[in-house]
Amino acid sequence: MYYKYIIVAILLLLLGVLGIVLNRGHLIIMLMSIELILLAASFLFLINSVVIDLLIEQIFTIMILTVAAAESAIGLAILVAYYRIKGTIAVKSLNWLRG
Amino acid sequence: MYLLVVFAPLLGALTSGFFGRKIGEKGAGIFSSACLILSLSWSALIFYETTLNSSTTYIKLWRWLDSDLLTTYFGLQFDSLTATMLIVVTSISTLVHIFSTAYMDGDPHLPRFMSYLSLFTFFMILLVTSDNYPQLFIGWEGVGLCSYLLINFWLTRIEANKAAIKAMLVNRVGDIGLVLAMFTIWEEFGSLDFSSVFNAAAVAAEGPSTESHITLICLFLFIGAVGKSAQLGLHTWLPDAMEGPTPVSALIHAATMVTAGVFLLIRSAPLLELAPLALMVVTVVGSMTAFFTATIGLVQNDLKKVIAYSTCSQLGYMVVACGISHYSISLFHLMNHAFFKALLFLSAGSVIHAMADEQDMRKMGGLIKSTPFTYTMMAIGSLSLMGFPYLTGFYSKDLILELAYDQYYLAFAHWLVVFSALLTAFYSIRLIYLTFIADTSSKKEVFMQAHEGSWNLTLPLVLLALGSIFVGYLTKEVLWSFQATLPPIIPISIKLLPVIFSLLGATSAFVLYHCSTRAFSVPTPAISLASYAFLYSAWQFNYIINYFLVRNVWGLGHLISYRVLDKGVLELIGPKGISDRMIQLTQGISNLQSGLVFNYALIILIGAAVFIWGTVWPLY
């Protein structure tokens, strides 16, 4: 009976993944997609927590939220630093390093 | 003493080769000549002991090839054949050494020259004194090597280089034959010593199955002799080898190297006797060589080439004599030929010396007045070559012709060699006429300065002329006694035929050249010009071999072994192909890292998916 929640969570996760892969635009969208993935993951944790009646996954979720906040803060900081140097934050301009 | 006759020339060669700088040009000449004189005197003694007192001597020196199936000693064998060859080789070589000290006077590399000459003599003596085939092969290859070094003596001349390489390579073709013969002999008889092989062959000939093997052995041996003795097919190196200095031609192409092939046939006589088919081949090839090279000799303009082709022709006579089983007569002719051919070559050297290194007969003439001595010597040599009665050549050459007639089943060979006797007389007289008798066409300053050489140039000529006159008469009883030889009973007209033909050829040459230049101009229709060109280019043999054989083999070598194999298959599956493929592969892999972030994300996700697929999925 929780399948529909799981499906929603997986759809959210895939949406985030596709957002990263198909995104040709800005870095911000990429960061937002990453946030979406993390949220979807947290959502899955919570569903599982309810299903198997275990608290540890809710603790994980809280820690993930912390990590996600820290991560987006650092990510935005890098983004701002990058924007100062380059004057643009287009993903396509991030192609200096290649094999 | 027996060892000294072999190793004295080696001593001379080593001394003048390594210490030529110390002992000087004169010293090298004197020392190597002295070593040769020593060798000659001992070989005369050996001749007396082994031949006249008929005591064959064998000397085993040390074990050489020693395995389970084959034991070969390094040994020397002095029988009458060896003693005769020793006399020939050492006497001619001594005279050539003395001649060279005068002829090559002023050449800065005289010690090297004398060293090569002595080394050549050493290898030739090693060849004739060996008592087994591998040791003979050392001498065989050694004379080939020394012929390369000597023909190439003036190593700055491109023609000399080419001629030397040609001599070496064409000889190698024959050497393969000798090597194959040795393999077959070993496989058949299990030994390579002459005495063992010949005894075993005589015993094995009783059995039915061995005849084809012995025929095969003899044919291989004959291929070896064809290469060395410049018979039809592999003769092309001999005329080109005239690029060397004249004493070299006298030594290599008169007395020593080319006779090695005939010597091999004479030495292997017990084997040849068991193979009638091989004898037939030997006779036919020999007679065709005699005729074919005599026709070429008619029209050559180079003084030395005429003599070179006559050498080929006379070698054909010797091979015919072997083919009709008269080996001692072949040896007899070999000996006589060595004397008069060396005389001819050294006289030609004297002429060339007198004419300031001019070799073309068309630019000579009239030398009878300025160099009468050389003219006399050349006339003696030519008359002897023509088989003029009572000179040396008469005793062996005419006997070969008579014996060839006696072998009635090979009338073909007889008529070919008789006709080539006519041609021999023609080109000999032509040579004398154009060089000495005709009106001169040389430059005035050259002609004014034509002169005889010093004593060491003329003394060898005198001695060889004495040899050319008397050797045949003096030694005929001795050499006939090696093998029971009776002059055959044939019609008197056939007996007279060679002499008549020779005189006819000589007279016609003289008349033709004497009258055609004075009385009338010979009409030259196209056919005679064409045949002249045909003969002058030696029946186009070089062209045919180069066009159909050498060029194709060369092209094949470039196409197959170079382009297809070396640069093709081996490169592809070897270093180049693999490294190219690796570079391509890594290029492709590293192209995945495009520098675009979303591509990285995609790759990471695909990788994660594959990982999950691979680890989690199999569990279900």
XYZ file of C-alpha atoms in Angstrom, chain B residues 66-467:
402
model
C 84.062 -35.538 -35.086
C 80.574 -36.707 -34.278
C 78.811 -40.039 -33.966
C 78.063 -40.465 -37.617
C 80.916 -38.632 -39.237
C 84.607 -38.483 -38.555
C 86.719 -36.350 -40.808
C 90.382 -35.703 -40.311
C 92.188 -32.629 -41.365
C 94.507 -34.481 -43.655
C 96.688 -34.097 -46.691
C 96.912 -36.502 -49.556
C 99.747 -36.420 -52.045
C 99.125 -38.645 -55.033
C 100.048 -38.140 -58.646
C 97.033 -35.946 -59.360
C 97.838 -33.686 -56.421
C 101.508 -33.566 -57.335
C 100.721 -32.519 -60.895
C 98.345 -29.851 -59.717
C 100.920 -28.677 -57.197
C 103.517 -28.275 -59.917
C 101.070 -26.315 -62.041
C 99.807 -24.083 -59.257
C 103.115 -23.278 -57.629
C 105.078 -22.741 -60.840
C 102.500 -20.466 -62.432
C 101.976 -18.673 -59.150
C 105.694 -18.124 -58.626
C 106.085 -16.655 -62.080
C 103.017 -14.472 -61.569
C 104.466 -13.230 -58.282
C 107.713 -12.272 -59.974
C 105.809 -10.703 -62.861
C 103.644 -8.678 -60.492
C 106.626 -7.084 -58.791
C 107.391 -5.466 -62.137
C 103.888 -4.989 -63.484
C 102.478 -3.472 -60.322
C 105.583 -1.428 -59.638
C 104.602 1.960 -58.289
C 101.228 0.823 -57.046
C 100.897 2.069 -53.469
C 99.198 -1.145 -52.322
C 101.723 -3.640 -53.605
C 102.113 -5.470 -50.251
C 98.353 -6.006 -50.109
C 98.436 -7.307 -53.658
C 101.236 -9.730 -52.968
C 99.469 -10.844 -49.811
C 96.276 -11.632 -51.704
C 98.195 -13.472 -54.419
C 99.968 -15.623 -51.845
C 96.766 -16.249 -49.931
C 95.120 -17.303 -53.162
C 97.931 -19.742 -53.826
C 97.630 -21.085 -50.293
C 93.937 -21.794 -50.683
C 94.488 -23.403 -54.058
C 97.172 -25.674 -52.615
C 94.858 -26.507 -49.726
C 92.212 -27.390 -52.285
C 94.392 -29.764 -54.261
C 96.090 -31.431 -51.295
C 93.008 -32.196 -49.189
C 91.990 -35.792 -48.650
C 88.298 -35.141 -48.040
C 85.488 -33.056 -49.411
C 84.983 -30.531 -46.566
C 88.631 -29.591 -46.559
C 88.506 -29.259 -50.323
C 85.551 -26.992 -49.742
C 87.689 -24.705 -47.546
C 90.068 -24.223 -50.437
C 87.137 -23.954 -52.825
C 85.561 -21.101 -50.894
C 88.979 -19.620 -50.148
C 89.867 -19.195 -53.805
C 86.435 -17.669 -54.350
C 87.082 -15.194 -51.568
C 90.545 -14.348 -52.864
C 89.206 -13.935 -56.381
C 86.790 -11.388 -54.941
C 89.604 -9.551 -53.184
C 91.858 -9.627 -56.241
C 89.316 -8.661 -58.882
C 88.321 -5.870 -56.559
C 91.933 -4.861 -55.987
C 91.452 -1.390 -57.420
C 88.515 -0.930 -55.125
C 87.777 2.627 -56.128
C 86.541 1.510 -59.557
C 82.827 0.766 -59.665
C 83.275 -1.705 -62.531
C 85.776 -3.691 -60.503
C 83.372 -3.782 -57.578
C 80.531 -5.023 -59.735
C 82.673 -7.646 -61.431
C 83.950 -8.910 -58.087
C 80.458 -9.180 -56.648
C 79.305 -10.971 -59.764
C 82.214 -13.407 -59.574
C 81.456 -14.105 -55.931
C 77.704 -14.580 -56.409
C 77.824 -16.662 -59.581
C 80.422 -18.877 -57.922
C 78.107 -19.255 -54.943
C 75.504 -20.848 -57.210
C 77.976 -23.580 -58.048
C 79.086 -23.852 -54.430
C 75.541 -24.759 -53.467
C 75.891 -27.678 -55.874
C 79.059 -28.825 -54.148
C 77.458 -28.531 -50.718
C 74.464 -30.552 -51.877
C 76.837 -33.122 -53.328
C 78.584 -33.393 -49.974
C 75.250 -33.855 -48.180
C 74.236 -36.571 -50.619
C 77.590 -38.306 -50.368
C 77.371 -38.289 -46.604
C 73.812 -39.558 -46.643
C 74.715 -42.307 -49.096
C 78.120 -43.438 -47.875
C 78.434 -42.020 -44.365
C 81.861 -40.581 -44.957
C 83.469 -37.672 -46.708
C 87.030 -38.944 -47.117
C 87.982 -39.571 -50.715
C 89.364 -43.045 -50.087
C 86.355 -44.242 -48.078
C 83.810 -42.731 -50.442
C 85.351 -44.144 -53.595
C 85.713 -47.611 -52.131
C 82.199 -47.519 -50.756
C 80.882 -46.311 -54.102
C 82.580 -49.131 -55.966
C 80.997 -51.622 -53.579
C 77.607 -49.950 -53.543
C 77.481 -49.862 -57.321
C 76.792 -53.599 -57.223
C 73.437 -52.884 -55.603
C 70.543 -51.881 -57.849
C 69.171 -48.901 -55.956
C 72.237 -46.725 -55.638
C 72.793 -45.831 -59.255
C 70.355 -42.956 -59.251
C 71.913 -41.652 -56.041
C 75.385 -41.711 -57.544
C 74.061 -39.978 -60.646
C 72.561 -37.309 -58.422
C 75.859 -36.884 -56.577
C 77.741 -36.534 -59.848
C 75.283 -33.995 -61.192
C 75.623 -31.915 -58.017
C 79.408 -32.147 -58.262
C 79.145 -31.047 -61.865
C 77.066 -28.014 -60.880
C 79.935 -27.083 -58.581
C 82.407 -27.536 -61.405
C 80.202 -25.500 -63.759
C 80.305 -22.554 -61.397
C 84.009 -22.656 -60.735
C 85.158 -23.626 -64.203
C 82.848 -21.171 -65.962
C 80.922 -23.675 -68.052
C 77.849 -22.791 -70.060
C 75.207 -21.176 -67.866
C 77.429 -19.911 -65.091
C 80.230 -18.623 -67.319
C 79.222 -14.979 -67.186
C 81.503 -14.083 -64.298
C 84.746 -15.028 -66.043
C 84.905 -12.347 -68.769
C 83.829 -9.688 -66.275
C 86.595 -10.781 -63.937
C 89.064 -9.177 -66.348
C 88.539 -5.989 -64.358
C 91.305 -7.084 -62.026
C 94.981 -6.440 -62.733
C 96.476 -8.618 -65.481
C 98.624 -10.863 -63.226
C 95.433 -11.675 -61.362
C 93.808 -12.764 -64.588
C 96.839 -14.896 -65.321
C 96.714 -16.541 -61.929
C 92.975 -16.918 -61.441
C 91.819 -17.526 -64.953
C 94.701 -19.492 -66.365
C 96.164 -21.781 -63.790
C 94.326 -21.938 -60.533
C 90.762 -20.983 -59.847
C 88.997 -22.105 -62.986
C 90.928 -25.347 -62.977
C 89.490 -26.146 -59.544
C 86.231 -27.253 -61.143
C 88.012 -29.585 -63.530
C 90.144 -30.789 -60.631
C 86.982 -31.652 -58.725
C 85.743 -33.722 -61.649
C 89.093 -35.501 -61.988
C 89.244 -36.134 -58.253
C 85.721 -37.532 -58.254
C 86.464 -39.734 -61.252
C 85.622 -42.999 -59.421
C 82.158 -41.624 -58.728
C 81.671 -40.263 -62.232
C 82.615 -43.625 -63.706
C 79.575 -45.140 -62.001
C 77.167 -42.607 -63.499
C 76.994 -42.804 -67.301
C 74.147 -40.308 -67.456
C 76.185 -37.703 -65.601
C 79.120 -38.309 -67.941
C 76.849 -37.652 -70.883
C 75.710 -34.348 -69.369
C 79.310 -33.399 -68.646
C 80.366 -34.054 -72.224
C 77.494 -32.177 -73.784
C 77.849 -29.128 -71.551
C 81.619 -29.082 -71.982
C 81.493 -29.271 -75.763
C 78.802 -26.624 -75.964
C 80.880 -24.351 -73.764
C 83.929 -24.888 -75.929
C 82.052 -23.959 -79.082
C 79.937 -21.171 -77.656
C 82.753 -19.228 -76.032
C 84.993 -19.703 -79.067
C 82.430 -17.936 -81.232
C 82.303 -15.050 -78.774
C 86.078 -14.824 -78.726
C 86.030 -14.120 -82.467
C 84.693 -10.619 -82.171
C 85.858 -9.268 -78.814
C 87.937 -6.130 -78.971
C 89.371 -6.208 -75.486
C 92.753 -7.912 -75.457
C 92.084 -9.665 -72.165
C 88.520 -10.637 -72.979
C 89.658 -12.580 -76.032
C 92.002 -14.570 -73.828
C 89.310 -14.942 -71.163
C 86.880 -16.448 -73.651
C 89.570 -18.742 -74.935
C 90.078 -19.865 -71.323
C 86.387 -20.728 -71.149
C 86.717 -22.595 -74.403
C 89.739 -24.592 -73.275
C 87.978 -25.436 -70.009
C 85.237 -26.838 -72.188
C 87.828 -29.161 -73.763
C 88.945 -30.327 -70.326
C 85.375 -31.002 -69.257
C 84.752 -32.928 -72.463
C 87.833 -35.006 -71.688
C 86.378 -35.742 -68.255
C 83.027 -36.568 -69.796
C 84.519 -39.185 -72.095
C 86.275 -40.761 -69.088
C 89.806 -39.721 -70.033
C 90.607 -37.948 -66.802
C 94.377 -38.066 -67.111
C 94.135 -36.422 -70.513
C 91.978 -33.751 -68.948
C 94.655 -33.230 -66.323
C 97.281 -33.183 -69.059
C 95.423 -30.495 -70.935
C 94.913 -28.608 -67.688
C 98.651 -28.577 -67.100
C 99.560 -27.568 -70.640
C 96.806 -24.996 -70.753
C 98.073 -23.455 -67.529
C 101.447 -22.824 -69.117
C 100.374 -21.350 -72.421
C 97.433 -19.435 -70.981
C 99.591 -17.887 -68.289
C 102.041 -17.000 -71.031
C 99.276 -15.381 -73.066
C 97.920 -13.430 -70.124
C 101.331 -12.235 -68.985
C 102.234 -11.276 -72.558
C 98.989 -9.354 -72.720
C 100.089 -7.719 -69.482
C 103.369 -6.867 -71.110
C 101.554 -5.317 -74.072
C 99.270 -3.357 -71.777
C 102.317 -2.240 -69.814
C 104.014 -1.132 -73.004
C 100.939 0.713 -74.283
C 100.375 2.715 -71.097
C 97.374 0.693 -69.871
C 95.516 0.508 -73.161
C 93.514 -2.702 -73.511
C 91.545 -2.125 -76.668
C 92.989 -4.000 -79.636
C 91.559 -1.460 -82.044
C 93.885 1.130 -80.556
C 96.992 -1.004 -80.957
C 98.888 -2.398 -83.888
C 102.420 -2.310 -85.195
C 103.907 -3.373 -81.909
C 106.048 -5.957 -83.668
C 108.655 -3.272 -84.256
C 108.794 -1.780 -80.789
C 108.245 -4.899 -78.689
C 109.496 -7.865 -80.706
C 110.133 -9.913 -77.570
C 106.524 -9.713 -76.412
C 105.435 -10.510 -79.940
C 107.510 -13.671 -79.906
C 106.099 -14.728 -76.581
C 102.531 -14.034 -77.650
C 103.112 -15.963 -80.883
C 104.468 -18.971 -78.981
C 101.501 -18.887 -76.626
C 98.986 -18.556 -79.437
C 100.528 -21.308 -81.529
C 100.512 -23.548 -78.512
C 96.874 -22.655 -77.860
C 95.990 -23.460 -81.470
C 97.503 -26.907 -81.079
C 100.273 -26.254 -83.563
C 102.186 -29.506 -84.040
C 105.016 -30.200 -81.622
C 104.087 -27.431 -79.235
C 102.570 -28.148 -75.847
C 98.937 -27.631 -76.801
C 99.209 -30.144 -79.627
C 99.851 -33.083 -77.338
C 96.763 -32.665 -75.233
C 94.280 -30.813 -77.398
C 94.467 -32.976 -80.464
C 94.417 -36.059 -78.300
C 91.178 -34.887 -76.707
C 89.676 -34.410 -80.158
C 90.730 -37.885 -81.266
C 89.415 -39.465 -78.097
C 86.137 -37.604 -78.523
C 85.817 -39.121 -81.997
C 86.502 -42.532 -80.529
C 83.390 -42.156 -78.349
C 81.199 -42.664 -81.396
C 77.961 -42.110 -79.483
C 78.945 -38.507 -78.905
C 79.843 -37.414 -82.418
C 78.000 -34.227 -81.527
C 80.679 -33.301 -79.006
C 83.486 -34.201 -81.367
C 82.333 -31.967 -84.177
C 81.616 -29.093 -81.850
C 85.094 -29.154 -80.354
C 86.788 -29.668 -83.717
C 84.981 -26.687 -85.093
C 85.883 -24.644 -82.058
C 89.528 -25.541 -82.722
C 89.133 -23.665 -86.008
C 87.627 -20.707 -84.196
C 90.425 -20.822 -81.614
C 93.021 -20.515 -84.339
C 91.064 -17.684 -85.911
C 90.823 -15.497 -82.855
C 94.390 -16.211 -81.770
C 95.755 -14.998 -85.068
C 93.302 -12.112 -85.077
C 94.642 -11.054 -81.688
C 98.237 -11.216 -82.873
C 97.440 -9.464 -86.121
C 95.508 -6.587 -84.596
C 97.969 -6.082 -81.787
C 101.307 -6.531 -83.476
C 101.118 -6.634 -87.254
C 98.390 -4.293 -88.435
C 99.147 -0.639 -89.053
C 99.148 1.134 -85.764
C 96.193 3.183 -84.677
C 97.470 4.167 -81.269
C 98.370 7.645 -80.195
C 101.745 8.830 -81.378
C 103.152 9.590 -77.955
C 102.008 6.198 -76.643
C 103.442 4.372 -79.635
C 106.758 6.202 -79.408
C 107.153 5.151 -75.789
C 106.225 1.486 -76.229
C 108.992 -0.551 -74.642
C 109.812 -3.923 -73.156
C 109.647 -4.281 -69.392
C 112.437 -4.870 -66.935
C 113.977 -8.287 -66.279
C 111.372 -9.392 -63.759
C 108.677 -8.709 -66.339
C 110.412 -10.652 -69.110
C 111.928 -13.542 -67.176
C 108.544 -15.143 -66.322
C 107.598 -14.846 -69.984
C 110.743 -16.665 -71.059
C 110.202 -19.468 -68.560
C 106.537 -19.829 -69.482
C 107.445 -19.846 -73.173
C 109.861 -22.690 -72.521
C 107.049 -24.425 -70.659
